[in-house]
PDB file of C-alpha atoms in Angstrom:
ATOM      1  CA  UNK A   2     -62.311 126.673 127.842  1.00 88.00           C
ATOM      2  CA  UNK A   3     -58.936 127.345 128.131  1.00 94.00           C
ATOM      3  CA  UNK A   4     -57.144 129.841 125.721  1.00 97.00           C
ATOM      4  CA  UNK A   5     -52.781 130.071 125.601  1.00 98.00           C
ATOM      5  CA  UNK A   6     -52.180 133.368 123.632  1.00 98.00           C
ATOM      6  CA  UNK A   7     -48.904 133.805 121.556  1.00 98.00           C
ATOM      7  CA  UNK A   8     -48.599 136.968 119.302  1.00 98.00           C
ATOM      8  CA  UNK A   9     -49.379 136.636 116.372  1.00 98.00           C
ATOM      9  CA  UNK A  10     -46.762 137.436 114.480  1.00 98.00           C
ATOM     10  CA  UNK A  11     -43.136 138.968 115.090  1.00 98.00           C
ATOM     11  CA  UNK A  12     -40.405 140.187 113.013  1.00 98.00           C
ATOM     12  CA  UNK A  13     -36.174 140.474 113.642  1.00 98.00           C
ATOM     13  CA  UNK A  14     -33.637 141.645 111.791  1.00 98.00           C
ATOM     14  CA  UNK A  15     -30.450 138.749 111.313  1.00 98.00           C
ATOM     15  CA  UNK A  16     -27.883 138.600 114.530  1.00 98.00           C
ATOM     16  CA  UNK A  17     -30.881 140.360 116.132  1.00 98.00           C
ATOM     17  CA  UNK A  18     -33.046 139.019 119.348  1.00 98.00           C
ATOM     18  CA  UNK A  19     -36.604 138.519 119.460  1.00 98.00           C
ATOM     19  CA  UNK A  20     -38.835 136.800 122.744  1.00 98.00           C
ATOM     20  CA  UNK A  21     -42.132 135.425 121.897  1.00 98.00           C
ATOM     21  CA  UNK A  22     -44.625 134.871 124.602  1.00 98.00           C
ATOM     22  CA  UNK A  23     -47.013 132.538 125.984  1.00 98.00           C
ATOM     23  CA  UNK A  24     -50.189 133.635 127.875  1.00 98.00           C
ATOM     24  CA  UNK A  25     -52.438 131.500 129.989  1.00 98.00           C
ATOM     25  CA  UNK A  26     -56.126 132.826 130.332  1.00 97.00           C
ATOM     26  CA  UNK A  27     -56.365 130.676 133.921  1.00 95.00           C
ATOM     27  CA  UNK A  28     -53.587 133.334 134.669  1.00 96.00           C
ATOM     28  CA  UNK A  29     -50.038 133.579 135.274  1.00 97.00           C
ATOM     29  CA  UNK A  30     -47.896 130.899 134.143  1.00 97.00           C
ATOM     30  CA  UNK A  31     -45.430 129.244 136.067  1.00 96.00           C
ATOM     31  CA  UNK A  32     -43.160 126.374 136.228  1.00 94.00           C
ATOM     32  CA  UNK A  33     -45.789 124.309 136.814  1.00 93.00           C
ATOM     33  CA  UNK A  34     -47.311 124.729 133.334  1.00 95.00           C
ATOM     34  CA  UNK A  35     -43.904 122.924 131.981  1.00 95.00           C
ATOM     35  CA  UNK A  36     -43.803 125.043 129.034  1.00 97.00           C
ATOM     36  CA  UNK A  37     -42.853 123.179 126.059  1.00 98.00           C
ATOM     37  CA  UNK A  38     -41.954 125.073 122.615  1.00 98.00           C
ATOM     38  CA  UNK A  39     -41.683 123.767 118.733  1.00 98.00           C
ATOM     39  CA  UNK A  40     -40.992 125.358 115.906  1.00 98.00           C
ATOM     40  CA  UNK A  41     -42.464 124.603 112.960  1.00 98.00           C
ATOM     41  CA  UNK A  42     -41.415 125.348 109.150  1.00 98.00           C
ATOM     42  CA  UNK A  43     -44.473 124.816 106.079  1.00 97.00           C
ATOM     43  CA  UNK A  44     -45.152 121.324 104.830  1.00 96.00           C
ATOM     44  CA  UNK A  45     -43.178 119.941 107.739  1.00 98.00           C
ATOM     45  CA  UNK A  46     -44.212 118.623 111.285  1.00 98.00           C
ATOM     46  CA  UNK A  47     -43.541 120.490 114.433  1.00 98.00           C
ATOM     47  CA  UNK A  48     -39.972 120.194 116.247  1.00 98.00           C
ATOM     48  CA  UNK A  49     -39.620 120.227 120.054  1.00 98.00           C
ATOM     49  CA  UNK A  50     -36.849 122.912 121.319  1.00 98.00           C
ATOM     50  CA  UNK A  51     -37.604 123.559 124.734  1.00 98.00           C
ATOM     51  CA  UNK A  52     -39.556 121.769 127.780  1.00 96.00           C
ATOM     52  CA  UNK A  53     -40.018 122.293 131.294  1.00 94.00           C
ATOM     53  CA  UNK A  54     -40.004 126.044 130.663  1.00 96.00           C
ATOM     54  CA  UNK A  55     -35.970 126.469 130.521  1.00 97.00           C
ATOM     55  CA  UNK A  56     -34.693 122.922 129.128  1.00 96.00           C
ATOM     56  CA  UNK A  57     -33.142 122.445 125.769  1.00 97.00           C
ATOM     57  CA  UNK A  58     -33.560 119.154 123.964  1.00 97.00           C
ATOM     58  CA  UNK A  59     -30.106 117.578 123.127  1.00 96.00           C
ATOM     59  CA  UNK A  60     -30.651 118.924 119.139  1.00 97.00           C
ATOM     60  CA  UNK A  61     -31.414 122.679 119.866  1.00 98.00           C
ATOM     61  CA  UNK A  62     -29.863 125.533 119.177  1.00 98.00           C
ATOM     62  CA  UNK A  63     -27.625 127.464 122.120  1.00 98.00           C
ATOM     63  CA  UNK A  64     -29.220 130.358 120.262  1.00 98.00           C
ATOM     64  CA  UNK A  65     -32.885 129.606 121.472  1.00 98.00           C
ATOM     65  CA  UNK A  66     -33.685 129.728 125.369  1.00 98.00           C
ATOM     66  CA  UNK A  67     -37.120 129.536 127.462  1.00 98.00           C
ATOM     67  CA  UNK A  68     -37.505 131.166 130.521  1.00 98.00           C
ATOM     68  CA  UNK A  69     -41.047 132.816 132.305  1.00 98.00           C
ATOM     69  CA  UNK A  70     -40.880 136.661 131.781  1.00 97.00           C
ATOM     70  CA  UNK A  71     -43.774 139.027 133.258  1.00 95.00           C
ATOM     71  CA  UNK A  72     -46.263 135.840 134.110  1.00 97.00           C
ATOM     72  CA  UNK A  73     -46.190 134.457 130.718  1.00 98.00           C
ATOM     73  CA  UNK A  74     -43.812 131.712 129.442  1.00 98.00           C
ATOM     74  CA  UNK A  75     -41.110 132.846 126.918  1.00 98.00           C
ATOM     75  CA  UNK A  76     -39.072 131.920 124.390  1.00 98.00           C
ATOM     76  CA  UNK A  77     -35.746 133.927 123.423  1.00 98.00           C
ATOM     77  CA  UNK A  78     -33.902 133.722 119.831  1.00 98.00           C
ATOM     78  CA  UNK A  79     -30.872 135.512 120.069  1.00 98.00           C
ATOM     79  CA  UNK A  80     -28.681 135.850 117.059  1.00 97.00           C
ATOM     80  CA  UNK A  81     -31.631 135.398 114.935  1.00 98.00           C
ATOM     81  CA  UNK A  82     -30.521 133.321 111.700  1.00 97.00           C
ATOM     82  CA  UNK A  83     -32.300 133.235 108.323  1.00 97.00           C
ATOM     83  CA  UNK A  84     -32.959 129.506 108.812  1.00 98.00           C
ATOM     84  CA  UNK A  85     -34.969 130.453 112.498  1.00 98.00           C
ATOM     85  CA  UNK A  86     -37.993 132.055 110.129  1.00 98.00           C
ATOM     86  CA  UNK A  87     -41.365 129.461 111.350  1.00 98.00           C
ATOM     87  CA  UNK A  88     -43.914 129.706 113.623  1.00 98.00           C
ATOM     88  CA  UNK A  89     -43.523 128.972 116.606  1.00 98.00           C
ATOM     89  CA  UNK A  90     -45.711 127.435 119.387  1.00 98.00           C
ATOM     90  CA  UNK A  91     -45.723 127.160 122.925  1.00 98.00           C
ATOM     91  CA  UNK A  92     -47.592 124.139 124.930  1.00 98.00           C
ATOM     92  CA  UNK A  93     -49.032 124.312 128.721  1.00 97.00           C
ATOM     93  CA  UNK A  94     -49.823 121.412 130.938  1.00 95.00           C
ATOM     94  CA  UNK A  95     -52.478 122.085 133.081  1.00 92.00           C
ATOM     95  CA  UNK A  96     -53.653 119.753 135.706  1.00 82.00           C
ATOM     96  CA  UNK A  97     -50.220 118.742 137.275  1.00 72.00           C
ATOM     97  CA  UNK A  98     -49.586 117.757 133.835  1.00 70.00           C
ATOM     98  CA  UNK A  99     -52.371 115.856 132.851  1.00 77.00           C
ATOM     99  CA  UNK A 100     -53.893 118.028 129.680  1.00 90.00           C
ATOM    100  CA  UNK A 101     -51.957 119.807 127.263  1.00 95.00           C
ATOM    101  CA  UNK A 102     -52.745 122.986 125.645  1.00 97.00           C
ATOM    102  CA  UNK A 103     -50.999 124.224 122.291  1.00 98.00           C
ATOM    103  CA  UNK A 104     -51.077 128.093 121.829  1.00 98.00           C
ATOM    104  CA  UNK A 105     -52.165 130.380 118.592  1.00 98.00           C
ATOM    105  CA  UNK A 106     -48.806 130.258 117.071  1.00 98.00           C
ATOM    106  CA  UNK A 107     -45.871 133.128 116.587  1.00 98.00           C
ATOM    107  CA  UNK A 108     -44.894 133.824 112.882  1.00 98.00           C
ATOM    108  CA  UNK A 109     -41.627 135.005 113.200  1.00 98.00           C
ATOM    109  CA  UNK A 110     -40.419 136.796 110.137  1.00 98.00           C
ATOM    110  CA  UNK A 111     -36.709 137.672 109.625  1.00 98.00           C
ATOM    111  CA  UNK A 112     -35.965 140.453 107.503  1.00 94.00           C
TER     112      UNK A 112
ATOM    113  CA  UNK B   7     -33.614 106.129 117.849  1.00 95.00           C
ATOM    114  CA  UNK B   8     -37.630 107.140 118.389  1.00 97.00           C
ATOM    115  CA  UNK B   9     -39.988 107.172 115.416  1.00 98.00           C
ATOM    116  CA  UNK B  10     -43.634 107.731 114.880  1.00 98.00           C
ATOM    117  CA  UNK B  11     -45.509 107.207 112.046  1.00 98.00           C
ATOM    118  CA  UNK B  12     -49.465 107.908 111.554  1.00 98.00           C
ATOM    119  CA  UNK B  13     -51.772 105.523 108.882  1.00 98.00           C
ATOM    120  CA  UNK B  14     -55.162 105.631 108.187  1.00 97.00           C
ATOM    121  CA  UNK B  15     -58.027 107.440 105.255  1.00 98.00           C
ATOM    122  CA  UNK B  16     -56.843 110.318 103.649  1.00 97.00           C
ATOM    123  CA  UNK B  17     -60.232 111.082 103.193  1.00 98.00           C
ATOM    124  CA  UNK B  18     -63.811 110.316 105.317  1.00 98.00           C
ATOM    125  CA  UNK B  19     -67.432 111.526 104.696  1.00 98.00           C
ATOM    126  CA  UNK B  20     -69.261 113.341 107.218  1.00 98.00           C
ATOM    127  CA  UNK B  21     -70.994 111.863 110.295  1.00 97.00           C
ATOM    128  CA  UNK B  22     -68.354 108.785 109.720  1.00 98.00           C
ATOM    129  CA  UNK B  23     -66.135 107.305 112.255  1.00 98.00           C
ATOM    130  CA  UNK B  24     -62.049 108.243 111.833  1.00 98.00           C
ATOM    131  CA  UNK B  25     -60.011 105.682 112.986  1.00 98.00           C
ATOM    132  CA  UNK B  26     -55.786 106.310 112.650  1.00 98.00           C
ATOM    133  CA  UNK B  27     -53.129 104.246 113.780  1.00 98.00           C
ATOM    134  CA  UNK B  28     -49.578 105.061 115.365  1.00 98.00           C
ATOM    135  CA  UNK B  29     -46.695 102.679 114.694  1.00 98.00           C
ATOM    136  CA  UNK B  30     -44.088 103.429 116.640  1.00 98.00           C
ATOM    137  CA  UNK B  31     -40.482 102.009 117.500  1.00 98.00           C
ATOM    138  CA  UNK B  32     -37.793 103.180 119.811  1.00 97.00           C
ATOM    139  CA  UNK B  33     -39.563 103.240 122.894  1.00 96.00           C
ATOM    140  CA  UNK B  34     -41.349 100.621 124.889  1.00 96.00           C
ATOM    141  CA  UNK B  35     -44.870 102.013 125.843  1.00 96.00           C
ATOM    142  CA  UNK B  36     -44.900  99.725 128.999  1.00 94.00           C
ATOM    143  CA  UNK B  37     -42.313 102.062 130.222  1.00 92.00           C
ATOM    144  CA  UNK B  38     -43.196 103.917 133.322  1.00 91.00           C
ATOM    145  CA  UNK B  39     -43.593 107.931 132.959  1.00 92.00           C
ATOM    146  CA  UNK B  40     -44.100 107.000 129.115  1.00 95.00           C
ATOM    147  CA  UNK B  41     -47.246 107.807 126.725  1.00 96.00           C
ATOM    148  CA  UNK B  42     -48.441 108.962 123.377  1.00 98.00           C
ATOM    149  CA  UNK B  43     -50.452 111.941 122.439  1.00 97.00           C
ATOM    150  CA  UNK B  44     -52.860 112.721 119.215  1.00 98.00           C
ATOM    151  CA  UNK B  45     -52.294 116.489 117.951  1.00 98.00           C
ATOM    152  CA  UNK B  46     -53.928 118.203 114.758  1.00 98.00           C
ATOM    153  CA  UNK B  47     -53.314 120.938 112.763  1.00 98.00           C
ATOM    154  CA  UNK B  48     -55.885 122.297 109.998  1.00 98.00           C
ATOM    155  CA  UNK B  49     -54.684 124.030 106.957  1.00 98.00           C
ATOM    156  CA  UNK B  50     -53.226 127.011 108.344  1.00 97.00           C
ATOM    157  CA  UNK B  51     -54.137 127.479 111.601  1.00 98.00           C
ATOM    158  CA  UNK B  52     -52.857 126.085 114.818  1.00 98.00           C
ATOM    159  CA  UNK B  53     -51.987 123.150 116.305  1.00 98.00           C
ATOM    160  CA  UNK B  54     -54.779 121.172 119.083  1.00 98.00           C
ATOM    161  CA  UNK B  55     -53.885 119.012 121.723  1.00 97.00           C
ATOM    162  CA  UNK B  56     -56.478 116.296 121.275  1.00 98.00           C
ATOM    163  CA  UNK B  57     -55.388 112.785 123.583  1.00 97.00           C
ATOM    164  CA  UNK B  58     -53.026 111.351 125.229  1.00 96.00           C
ATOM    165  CA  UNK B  59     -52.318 107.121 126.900  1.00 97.00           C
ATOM    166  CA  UNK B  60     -50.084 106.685 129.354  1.00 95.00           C
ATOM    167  CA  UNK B  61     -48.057 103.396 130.017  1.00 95.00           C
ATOM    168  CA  UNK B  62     -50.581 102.452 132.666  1.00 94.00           C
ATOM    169  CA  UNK B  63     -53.279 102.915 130.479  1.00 96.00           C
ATOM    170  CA  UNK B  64     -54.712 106.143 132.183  1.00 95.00           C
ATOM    171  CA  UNK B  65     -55.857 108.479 129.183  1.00 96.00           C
ATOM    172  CA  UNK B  66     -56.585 112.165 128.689  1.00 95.00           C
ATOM    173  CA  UNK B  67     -58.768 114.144 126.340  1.00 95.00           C
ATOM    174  CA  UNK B  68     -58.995 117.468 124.865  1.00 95.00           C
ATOM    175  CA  UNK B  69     -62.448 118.835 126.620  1.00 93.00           C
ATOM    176  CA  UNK B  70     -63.896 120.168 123.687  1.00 95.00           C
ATOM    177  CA  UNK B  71     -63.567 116.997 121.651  1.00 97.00           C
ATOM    178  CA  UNK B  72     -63.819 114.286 124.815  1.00 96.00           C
ATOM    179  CA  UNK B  73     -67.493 112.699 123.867  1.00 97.00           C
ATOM    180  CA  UNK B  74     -66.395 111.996 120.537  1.00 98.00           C
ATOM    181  CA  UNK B  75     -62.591 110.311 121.106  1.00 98.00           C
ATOM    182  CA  UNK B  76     -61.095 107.035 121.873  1.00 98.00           C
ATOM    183  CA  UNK B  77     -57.146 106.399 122.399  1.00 98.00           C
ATOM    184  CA  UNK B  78     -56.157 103.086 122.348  1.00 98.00           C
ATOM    185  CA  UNK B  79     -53.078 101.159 122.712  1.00 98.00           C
ATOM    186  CA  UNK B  80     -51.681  98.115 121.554  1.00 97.00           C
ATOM    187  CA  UNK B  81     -48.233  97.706 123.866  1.00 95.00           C
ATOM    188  CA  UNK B  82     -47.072  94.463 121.582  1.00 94.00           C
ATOM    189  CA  UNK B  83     -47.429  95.655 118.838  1.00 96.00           C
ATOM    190  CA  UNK B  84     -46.385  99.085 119.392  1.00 97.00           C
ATOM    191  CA  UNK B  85     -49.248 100.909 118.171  1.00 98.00           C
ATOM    192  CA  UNK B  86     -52.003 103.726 119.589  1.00 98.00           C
ATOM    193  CA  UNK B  87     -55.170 103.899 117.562  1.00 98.00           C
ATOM    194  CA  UNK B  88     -57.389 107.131 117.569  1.00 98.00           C
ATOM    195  CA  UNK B  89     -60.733 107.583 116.828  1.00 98.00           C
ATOM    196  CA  UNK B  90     -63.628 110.638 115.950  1.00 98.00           C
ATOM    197  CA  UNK B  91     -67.046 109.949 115.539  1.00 98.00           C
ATOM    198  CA  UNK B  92     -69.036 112.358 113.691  1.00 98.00           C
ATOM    199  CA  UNK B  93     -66.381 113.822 111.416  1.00 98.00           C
ATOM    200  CA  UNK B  94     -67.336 117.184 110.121  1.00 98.00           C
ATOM    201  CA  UNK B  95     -65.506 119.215 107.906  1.00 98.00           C
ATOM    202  CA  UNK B  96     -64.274 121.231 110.248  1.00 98.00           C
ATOM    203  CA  UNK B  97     -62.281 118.220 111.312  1.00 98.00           C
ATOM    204  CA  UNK B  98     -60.052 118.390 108.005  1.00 98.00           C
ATOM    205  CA  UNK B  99     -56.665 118.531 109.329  1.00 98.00           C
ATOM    206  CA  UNK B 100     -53.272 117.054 109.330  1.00 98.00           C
ATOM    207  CA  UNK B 101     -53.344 114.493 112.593  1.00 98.00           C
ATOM    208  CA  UNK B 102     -50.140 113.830 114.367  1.00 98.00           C
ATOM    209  CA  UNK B 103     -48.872 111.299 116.918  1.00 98.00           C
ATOM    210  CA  UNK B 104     -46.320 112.253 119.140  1.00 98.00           C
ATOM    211  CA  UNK B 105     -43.966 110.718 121.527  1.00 98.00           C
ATOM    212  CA  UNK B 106     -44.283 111.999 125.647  1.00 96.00           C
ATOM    213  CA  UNK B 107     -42.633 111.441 128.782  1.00 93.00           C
ATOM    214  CA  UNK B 108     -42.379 113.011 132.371  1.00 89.00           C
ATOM    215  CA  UNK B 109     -39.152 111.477 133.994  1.00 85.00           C
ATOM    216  CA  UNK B 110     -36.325 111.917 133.443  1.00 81.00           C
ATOM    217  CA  UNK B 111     -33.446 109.177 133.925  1.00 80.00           C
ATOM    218  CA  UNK B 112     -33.232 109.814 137.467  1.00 85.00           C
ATOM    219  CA  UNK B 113     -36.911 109.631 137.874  1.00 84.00           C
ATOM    220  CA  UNK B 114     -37.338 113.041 138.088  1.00 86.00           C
ATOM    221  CA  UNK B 115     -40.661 114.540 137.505  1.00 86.00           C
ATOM    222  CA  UNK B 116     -40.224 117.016 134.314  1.00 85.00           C
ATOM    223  CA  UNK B 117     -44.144 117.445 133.611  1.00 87.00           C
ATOM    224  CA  UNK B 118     -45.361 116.978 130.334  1.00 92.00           C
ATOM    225  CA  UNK B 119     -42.933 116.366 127.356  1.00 94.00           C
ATOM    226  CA  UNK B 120     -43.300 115.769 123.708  1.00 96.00           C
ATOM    227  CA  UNK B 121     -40.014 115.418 121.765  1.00 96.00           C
ATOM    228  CA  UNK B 122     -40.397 113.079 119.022  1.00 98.00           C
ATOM    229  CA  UNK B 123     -43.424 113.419 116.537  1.00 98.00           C
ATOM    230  CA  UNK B 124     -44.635 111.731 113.508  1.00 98.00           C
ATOM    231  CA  UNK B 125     -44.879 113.140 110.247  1.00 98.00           C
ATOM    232  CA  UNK B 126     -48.365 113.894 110.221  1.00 98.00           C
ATOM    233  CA  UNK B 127     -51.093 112.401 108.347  1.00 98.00           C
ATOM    234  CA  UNK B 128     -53.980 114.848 106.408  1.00 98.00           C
ATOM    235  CA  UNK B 129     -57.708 113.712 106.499  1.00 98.00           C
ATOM    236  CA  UNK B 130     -59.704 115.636 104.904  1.00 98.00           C
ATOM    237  CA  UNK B 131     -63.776 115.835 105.417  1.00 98.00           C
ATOM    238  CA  UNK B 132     -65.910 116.013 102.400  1.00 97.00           C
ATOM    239  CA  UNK B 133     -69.022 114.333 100.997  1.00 95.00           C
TER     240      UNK B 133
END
């Protein structure tokens, strides 16, 4: 079975920076995993903020950016805001795309 | 404008059948590159990738779960039905539906993306 590993929880100071990761245990990730990230805030549903490992959806952030750092997938906040405190979770497409695999979350505290 | 929106029990016993539905409007799920996807969430823990249709019909499913799902989809009336056999408590959970794509307007493959999702719907297991 196939495991995506985020840590588990992270915490920035506001204006600060903060990358979260996204570990595959098939291996390193790569473009071809089309990372996809969402952040998610309690009670509500998940919202989409990056796909294709780098792409921003037309409703994120400039302050959030993906990228693949070190064989994992990342995600960087930079300029951390009060409102950017959620988990956060990545998704990997394995199969050319054809089955999706959420990771264990990032809580990202900012304090 | 895309919207999702997930019906169905808020509550089933165990070793029952869960069937939820996905109404949906802004897309067209005839659309080529187009699909739907299932995703849960229990309380507090993470979220689980558990099916997805395609616009050609092909479907996915989560490997762990596969023997005990069924995605559906209902192109006129713009609908995708889920269901679990054998609920278990272990299945309480928030269920969401999502919205998915893989071209872009060119036609260029983007792999897998989910931008839109519903609002989620929590069924909860007990006898």
């Amino acid at each position: 079975q196939t495991v995506v590993t985020q840590e588990p929880s992270l915490t920035v100071s506001p204006g600060g920076t903060v990358t979260l990761t996204c570990a595959s245990s098939t291996g390193a990730v790569t473009s071809g995993y089309y990372a996809n990230w969402f952040q998610q805030k309690p009670g509500q549903a998940p919202r989409a903020l990056i796909y294709s490992t780098t792409n921003k959806h037309s409703w994120t952030p400039a302050r959030f950016s993906g990228s693949l750092l070190g064989g994992k997938a990342a995600l960087t906040l930079s300029g951390v805001q009060p409102e950017d405190e959620a988990d956060y979770y990545c998704l990997l497409f394995y199969g050319n795309g054809q089955l999706g695999v959420f990771g264990t979350g990032t809580k990202v505290t900012v304090l | 404008q895309i919207t999702l929106k997930e019906s169905g029990p808020t509550s089933v016993k165990p070793s029952q059948t869960l069937t939820l539905t996905c109404i949906f409007s802004g897309f067209s799920l005839s659309t080529s590159g187009v699909g739907v996807g299932w995703i849960r969430q229990p309380p507090g823990k993470a979220l689980e990738w558990l099916a997805l249709i395609y616009w050609n019909d092909d479907k996915r499913y989560s490997p762990s779960l596969k023997s005990r799902l069924t995605i559906t989809k209902d192109t006129s009336k713009n609908q995708v039905v889920l269901t679990m056999t054998n609920m278990d408590p272990v299945d309480t959970a928030t269920y969401y539906c999502a919205h998915y794509y893989h071209y872009d307007s060119s036609g260029y493959y983007l792999g897998g993306i989910i931008d839109y999702w519903g609002q989620g719907t929590l069924v909860t297991v007990s006898s």
